[in-house]
PDB file of C-alpha atoms in Angstrom:
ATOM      1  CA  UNK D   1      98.786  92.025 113.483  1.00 44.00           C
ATOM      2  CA  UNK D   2      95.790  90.752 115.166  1.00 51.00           C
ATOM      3  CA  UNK D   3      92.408  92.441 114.728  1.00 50.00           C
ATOM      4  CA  UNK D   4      91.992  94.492 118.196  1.00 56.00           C
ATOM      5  CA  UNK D   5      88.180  95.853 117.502  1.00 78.00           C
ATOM      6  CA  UNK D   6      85.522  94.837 120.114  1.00 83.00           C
ATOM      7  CA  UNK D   7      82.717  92.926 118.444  1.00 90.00           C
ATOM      8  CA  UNK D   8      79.445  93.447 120.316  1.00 94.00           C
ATOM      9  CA  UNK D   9      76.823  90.780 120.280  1.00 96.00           C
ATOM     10  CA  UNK D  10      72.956  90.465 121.491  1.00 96.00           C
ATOM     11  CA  UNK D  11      73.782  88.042 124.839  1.00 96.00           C
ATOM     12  CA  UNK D  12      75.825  88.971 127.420  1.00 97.00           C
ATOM     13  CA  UNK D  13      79.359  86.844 128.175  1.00 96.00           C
ATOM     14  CA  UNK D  14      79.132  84.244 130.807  1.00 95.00           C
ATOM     15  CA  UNK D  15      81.090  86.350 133.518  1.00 95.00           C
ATOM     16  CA  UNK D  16      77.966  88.415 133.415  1.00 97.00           C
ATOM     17  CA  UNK D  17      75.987  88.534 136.710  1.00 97.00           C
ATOM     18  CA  UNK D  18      72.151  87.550 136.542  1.00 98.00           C
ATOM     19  CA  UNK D  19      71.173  90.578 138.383  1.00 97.00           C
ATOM     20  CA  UNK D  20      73.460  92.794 135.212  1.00 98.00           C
ATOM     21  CA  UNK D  21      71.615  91.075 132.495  1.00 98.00           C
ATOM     22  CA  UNK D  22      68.122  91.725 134.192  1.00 98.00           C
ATOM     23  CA  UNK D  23      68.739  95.428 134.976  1.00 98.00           C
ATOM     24  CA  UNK D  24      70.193  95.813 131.238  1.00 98.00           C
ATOM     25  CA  UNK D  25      67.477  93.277 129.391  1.00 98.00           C
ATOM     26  CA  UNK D  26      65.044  96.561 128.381  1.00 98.00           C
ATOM     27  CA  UNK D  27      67.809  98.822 127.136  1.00 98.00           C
ATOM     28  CA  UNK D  28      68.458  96.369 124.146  1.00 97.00           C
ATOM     29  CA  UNK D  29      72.012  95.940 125.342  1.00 98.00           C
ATOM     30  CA  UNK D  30      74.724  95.312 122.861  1.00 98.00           C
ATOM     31  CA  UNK D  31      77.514  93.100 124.585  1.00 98.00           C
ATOM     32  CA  UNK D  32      81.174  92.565 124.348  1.00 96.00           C
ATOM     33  CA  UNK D  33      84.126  91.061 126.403  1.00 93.00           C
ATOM     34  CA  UNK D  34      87.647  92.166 124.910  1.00 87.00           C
ATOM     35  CA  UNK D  35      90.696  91.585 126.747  1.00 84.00           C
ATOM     36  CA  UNK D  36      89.104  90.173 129.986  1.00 84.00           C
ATOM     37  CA  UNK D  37      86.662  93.729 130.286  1.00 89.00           C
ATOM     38  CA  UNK D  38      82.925  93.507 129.802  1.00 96.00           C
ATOM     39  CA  UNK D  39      81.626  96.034 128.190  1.00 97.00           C
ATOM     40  CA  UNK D  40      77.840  97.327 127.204  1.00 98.00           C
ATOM     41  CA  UNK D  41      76.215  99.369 124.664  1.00 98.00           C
ATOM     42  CA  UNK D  42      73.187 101.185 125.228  1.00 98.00           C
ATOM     43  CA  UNK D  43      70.937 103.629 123.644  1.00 98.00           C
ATOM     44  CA  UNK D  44      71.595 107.131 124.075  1.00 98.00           C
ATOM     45  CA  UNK D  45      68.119 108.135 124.871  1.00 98.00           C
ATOM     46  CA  UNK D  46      67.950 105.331 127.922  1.00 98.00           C
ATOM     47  CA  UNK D  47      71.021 106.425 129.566  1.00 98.00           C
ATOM     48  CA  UNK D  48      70.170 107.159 133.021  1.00 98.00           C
ATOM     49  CA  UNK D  49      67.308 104.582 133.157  1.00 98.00           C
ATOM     50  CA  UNK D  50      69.718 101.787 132.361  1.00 98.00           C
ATOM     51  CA  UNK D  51      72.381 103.444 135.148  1.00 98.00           C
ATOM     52  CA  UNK D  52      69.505 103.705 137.588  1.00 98.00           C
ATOM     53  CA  UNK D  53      68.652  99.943 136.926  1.00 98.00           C
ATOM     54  CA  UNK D  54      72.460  99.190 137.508  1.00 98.00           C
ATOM     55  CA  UNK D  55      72.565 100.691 140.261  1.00 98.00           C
ATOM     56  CA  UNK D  56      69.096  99.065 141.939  1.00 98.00           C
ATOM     57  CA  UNK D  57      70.689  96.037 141.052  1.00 98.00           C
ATOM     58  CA  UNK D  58      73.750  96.295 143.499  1.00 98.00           C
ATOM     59  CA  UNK D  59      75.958  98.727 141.478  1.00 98.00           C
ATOM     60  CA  UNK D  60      76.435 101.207 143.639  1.00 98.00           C
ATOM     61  CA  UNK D  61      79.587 102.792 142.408  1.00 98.00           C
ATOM     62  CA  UNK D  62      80.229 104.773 139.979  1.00 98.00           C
ATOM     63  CA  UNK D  63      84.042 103.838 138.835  1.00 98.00           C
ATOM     64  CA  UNK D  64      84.530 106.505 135.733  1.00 97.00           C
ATOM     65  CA  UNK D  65      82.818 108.614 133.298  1.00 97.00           C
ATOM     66  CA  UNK D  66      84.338 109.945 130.251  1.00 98.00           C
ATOM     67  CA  UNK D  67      84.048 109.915 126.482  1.00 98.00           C
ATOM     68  CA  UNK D  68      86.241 108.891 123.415  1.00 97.00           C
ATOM     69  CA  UNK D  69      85.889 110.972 120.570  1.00 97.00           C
ATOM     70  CA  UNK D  70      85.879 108.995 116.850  1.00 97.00           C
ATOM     71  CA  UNK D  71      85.683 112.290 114.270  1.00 96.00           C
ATOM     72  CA  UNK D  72      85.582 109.814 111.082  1.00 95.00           C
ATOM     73  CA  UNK D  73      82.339 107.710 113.014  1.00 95.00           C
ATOM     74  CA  UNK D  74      78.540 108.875 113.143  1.00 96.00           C
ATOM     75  CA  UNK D  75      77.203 109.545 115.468  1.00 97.00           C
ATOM     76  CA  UNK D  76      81.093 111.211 116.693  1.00 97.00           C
ATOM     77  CA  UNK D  77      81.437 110.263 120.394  1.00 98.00           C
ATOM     78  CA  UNK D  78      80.721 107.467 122.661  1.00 98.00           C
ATOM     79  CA  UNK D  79      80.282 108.002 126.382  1.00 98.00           C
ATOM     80  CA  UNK D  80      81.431 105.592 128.882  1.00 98.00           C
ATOM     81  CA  UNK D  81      80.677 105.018 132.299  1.00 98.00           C
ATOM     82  CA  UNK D  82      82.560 102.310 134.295  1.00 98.00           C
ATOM     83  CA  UNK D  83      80.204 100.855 137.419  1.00 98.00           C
ATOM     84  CA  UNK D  84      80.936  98.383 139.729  1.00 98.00           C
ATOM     85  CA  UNK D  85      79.586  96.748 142.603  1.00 98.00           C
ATOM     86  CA  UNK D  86      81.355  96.669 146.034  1.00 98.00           C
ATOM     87  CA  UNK D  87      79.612  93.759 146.907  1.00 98.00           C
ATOM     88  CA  UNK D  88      80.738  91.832 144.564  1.00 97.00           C
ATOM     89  CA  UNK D  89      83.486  93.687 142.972  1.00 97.00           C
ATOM     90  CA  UNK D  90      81.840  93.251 139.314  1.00 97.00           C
ATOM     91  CA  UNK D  91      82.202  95.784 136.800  1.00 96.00           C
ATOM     92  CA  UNK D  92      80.955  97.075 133.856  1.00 97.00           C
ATOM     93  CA  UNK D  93      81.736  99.406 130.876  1.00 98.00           C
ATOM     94  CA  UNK D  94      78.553 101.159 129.934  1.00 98.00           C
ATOM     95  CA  UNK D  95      79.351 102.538 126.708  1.00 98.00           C
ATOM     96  CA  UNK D  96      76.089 104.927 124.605  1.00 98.00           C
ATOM     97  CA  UNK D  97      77.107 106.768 121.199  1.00 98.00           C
ATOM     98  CA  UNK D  98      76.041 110.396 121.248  1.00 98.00           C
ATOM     99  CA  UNK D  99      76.264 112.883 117.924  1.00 98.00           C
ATOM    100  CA  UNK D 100      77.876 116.133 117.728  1.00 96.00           C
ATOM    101  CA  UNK D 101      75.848 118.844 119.045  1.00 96.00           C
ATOM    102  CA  UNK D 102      73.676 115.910 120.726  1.00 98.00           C
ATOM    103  CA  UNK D 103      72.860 115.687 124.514  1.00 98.00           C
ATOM    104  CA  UNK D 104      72.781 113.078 127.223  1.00 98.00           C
ATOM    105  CA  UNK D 105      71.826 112.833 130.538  1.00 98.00           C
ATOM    106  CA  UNK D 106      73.408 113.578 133.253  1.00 98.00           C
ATOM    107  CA  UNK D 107      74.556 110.821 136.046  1.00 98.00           C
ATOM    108  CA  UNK D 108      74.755 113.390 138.820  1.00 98.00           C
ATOM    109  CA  UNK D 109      71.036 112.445 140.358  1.00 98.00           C
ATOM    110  CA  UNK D 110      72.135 108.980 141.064  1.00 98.00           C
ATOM    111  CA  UNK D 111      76.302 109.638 142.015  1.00 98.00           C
ATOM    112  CA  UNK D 112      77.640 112.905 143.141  1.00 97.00           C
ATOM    113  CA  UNK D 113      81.058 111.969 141.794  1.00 96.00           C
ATOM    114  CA  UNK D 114      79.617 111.884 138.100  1.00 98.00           C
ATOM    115  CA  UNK D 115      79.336 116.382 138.830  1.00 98.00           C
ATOM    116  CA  UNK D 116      82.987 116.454 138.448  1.00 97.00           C
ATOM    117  CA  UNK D 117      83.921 113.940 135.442  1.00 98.00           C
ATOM    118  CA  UNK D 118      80.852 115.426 133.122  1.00 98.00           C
ATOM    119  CA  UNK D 119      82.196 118.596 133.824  1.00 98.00           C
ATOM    120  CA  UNK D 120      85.709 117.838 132.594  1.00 98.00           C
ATOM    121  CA  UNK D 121      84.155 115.551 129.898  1.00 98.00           C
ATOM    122  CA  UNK D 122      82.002 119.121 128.711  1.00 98.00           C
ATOM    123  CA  UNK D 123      85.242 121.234 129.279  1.00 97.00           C
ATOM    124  CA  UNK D 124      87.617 118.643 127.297  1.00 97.00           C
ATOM    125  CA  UNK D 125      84.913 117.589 124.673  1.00 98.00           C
ATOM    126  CA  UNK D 126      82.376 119.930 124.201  1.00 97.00           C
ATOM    127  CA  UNK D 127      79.593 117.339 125.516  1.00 98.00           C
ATOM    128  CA  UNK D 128      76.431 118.104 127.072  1.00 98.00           C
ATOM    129  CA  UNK D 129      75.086 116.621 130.138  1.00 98.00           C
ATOM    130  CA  UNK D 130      71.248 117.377 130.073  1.00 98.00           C
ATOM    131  CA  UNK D 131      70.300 118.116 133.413  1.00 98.00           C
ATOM    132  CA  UNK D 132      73.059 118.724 135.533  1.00 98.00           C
ATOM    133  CA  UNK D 133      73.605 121.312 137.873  1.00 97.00           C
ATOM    134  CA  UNK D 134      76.382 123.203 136.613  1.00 96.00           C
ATOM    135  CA  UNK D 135      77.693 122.421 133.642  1.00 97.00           C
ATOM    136  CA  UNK D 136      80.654 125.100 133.071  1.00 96.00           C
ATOM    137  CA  UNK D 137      84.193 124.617 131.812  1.00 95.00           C
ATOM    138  CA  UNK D 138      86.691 123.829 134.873  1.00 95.00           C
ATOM    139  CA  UNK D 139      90.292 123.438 133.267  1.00 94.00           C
ATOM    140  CA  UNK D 140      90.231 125.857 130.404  1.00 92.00           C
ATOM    141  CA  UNK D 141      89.087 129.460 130.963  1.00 91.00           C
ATOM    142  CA  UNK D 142      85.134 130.612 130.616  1.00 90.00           C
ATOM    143  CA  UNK D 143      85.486 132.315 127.236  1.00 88.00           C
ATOM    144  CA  UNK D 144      87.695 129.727 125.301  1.00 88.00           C
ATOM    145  CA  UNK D 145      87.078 128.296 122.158  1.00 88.00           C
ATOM    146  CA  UNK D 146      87.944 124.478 121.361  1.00 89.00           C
ATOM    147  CA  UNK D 147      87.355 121.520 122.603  1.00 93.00           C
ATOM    148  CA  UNK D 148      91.030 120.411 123.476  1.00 93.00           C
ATOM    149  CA  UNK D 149      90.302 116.487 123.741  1.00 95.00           C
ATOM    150  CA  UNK D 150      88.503 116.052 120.238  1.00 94.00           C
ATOM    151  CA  UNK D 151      91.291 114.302 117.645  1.00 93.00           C
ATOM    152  CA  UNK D 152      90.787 117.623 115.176  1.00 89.00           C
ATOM    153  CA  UNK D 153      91.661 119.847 117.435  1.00 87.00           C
ATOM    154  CA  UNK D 154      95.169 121.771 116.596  1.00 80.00           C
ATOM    155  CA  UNK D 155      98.125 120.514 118.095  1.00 77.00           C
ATOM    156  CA  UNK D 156      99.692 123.881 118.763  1.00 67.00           C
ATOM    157  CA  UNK D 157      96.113 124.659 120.357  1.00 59.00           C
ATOM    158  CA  UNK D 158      94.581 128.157 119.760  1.00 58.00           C
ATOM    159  CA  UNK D 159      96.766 130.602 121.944  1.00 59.00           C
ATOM    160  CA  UNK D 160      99.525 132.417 120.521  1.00 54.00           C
ATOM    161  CA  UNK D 161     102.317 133.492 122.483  1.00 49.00           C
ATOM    162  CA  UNK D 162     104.361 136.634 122.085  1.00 53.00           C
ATOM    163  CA  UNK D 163     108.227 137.502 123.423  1.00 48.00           C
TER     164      UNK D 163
END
């Protein structure tokens, strides 16, 4: 079987705008095209500058935001944003790794839509959104323990059920 891992590498693919490459240049972006989908990795830490860039530079929608969790990788999760521009209709994967127990900001200053998905992302992985207004659970119930979406947790969950 064919090796299906995205490779990253320091320049960006050719079906990379200018106006991407400039608004990414000082966030040392790490680049990768896999399967027709560009993609971008960031540093943590730079998060919402590099989004703010993205969007001065014409991406004014905010597609997705989400995370993958990898328990066997340090640091354990990457967060993903998906931007594109209407203009245009180019879009990007924004990809930053973020530790266990680590924070990141939050994307609600520049899109109101990103209130919603870090809130589920929180809820379903336990991540923390520094900075946005409410971050509280939404699917599963105020007091519950787990993160449901992280690959450890228990199948049959932590509720047990009674005739």
């Amino acid at each position: 079987m064919k090796d299906s891992s995205i490779q990253y590498q320091d320049a960006a693919p050719a079906e990379v705008s200018a106006a991407a490459r400039a608004a990414l240049a000082p966030f040392a972006p790490r680049w990768s095209s896999h399967r027709g989908t560009v993609g971008v990795r960031i540093p943590a830490e730079r998060w919402l500058e590099a989004f703010q860039a993205l969007k001065a530079a014409g991406f004014d929608f905010l597609v997705d935001h989400t995370a993958v969790d990898y328990p066997e990788r340090t640091p354990r999760f990457t967060v993903v944003g998906v931007v594109m521009s209407l203009a245009t209709q180019e879009r990007l994967i924004v990809k930053a790794h973020v530790a266990e127990g680590a924070s990141i900001a939050s994307l609600t200053p520049l899109w109101a839509s990103a209130n919603w998905a870090e809130r589920e992302t929180y809820d379903m992985f336990g991540i923390d959104f520094a900075g946005h207004p409410e971050l509280t659970r939404i699917y599963m119930p105020h007091d519950y323990d787990g993160w449901p979406m992280r690959k450890d947790f228990p199948l049959q969950g932590h509720l047990r059920f009674r005739d």
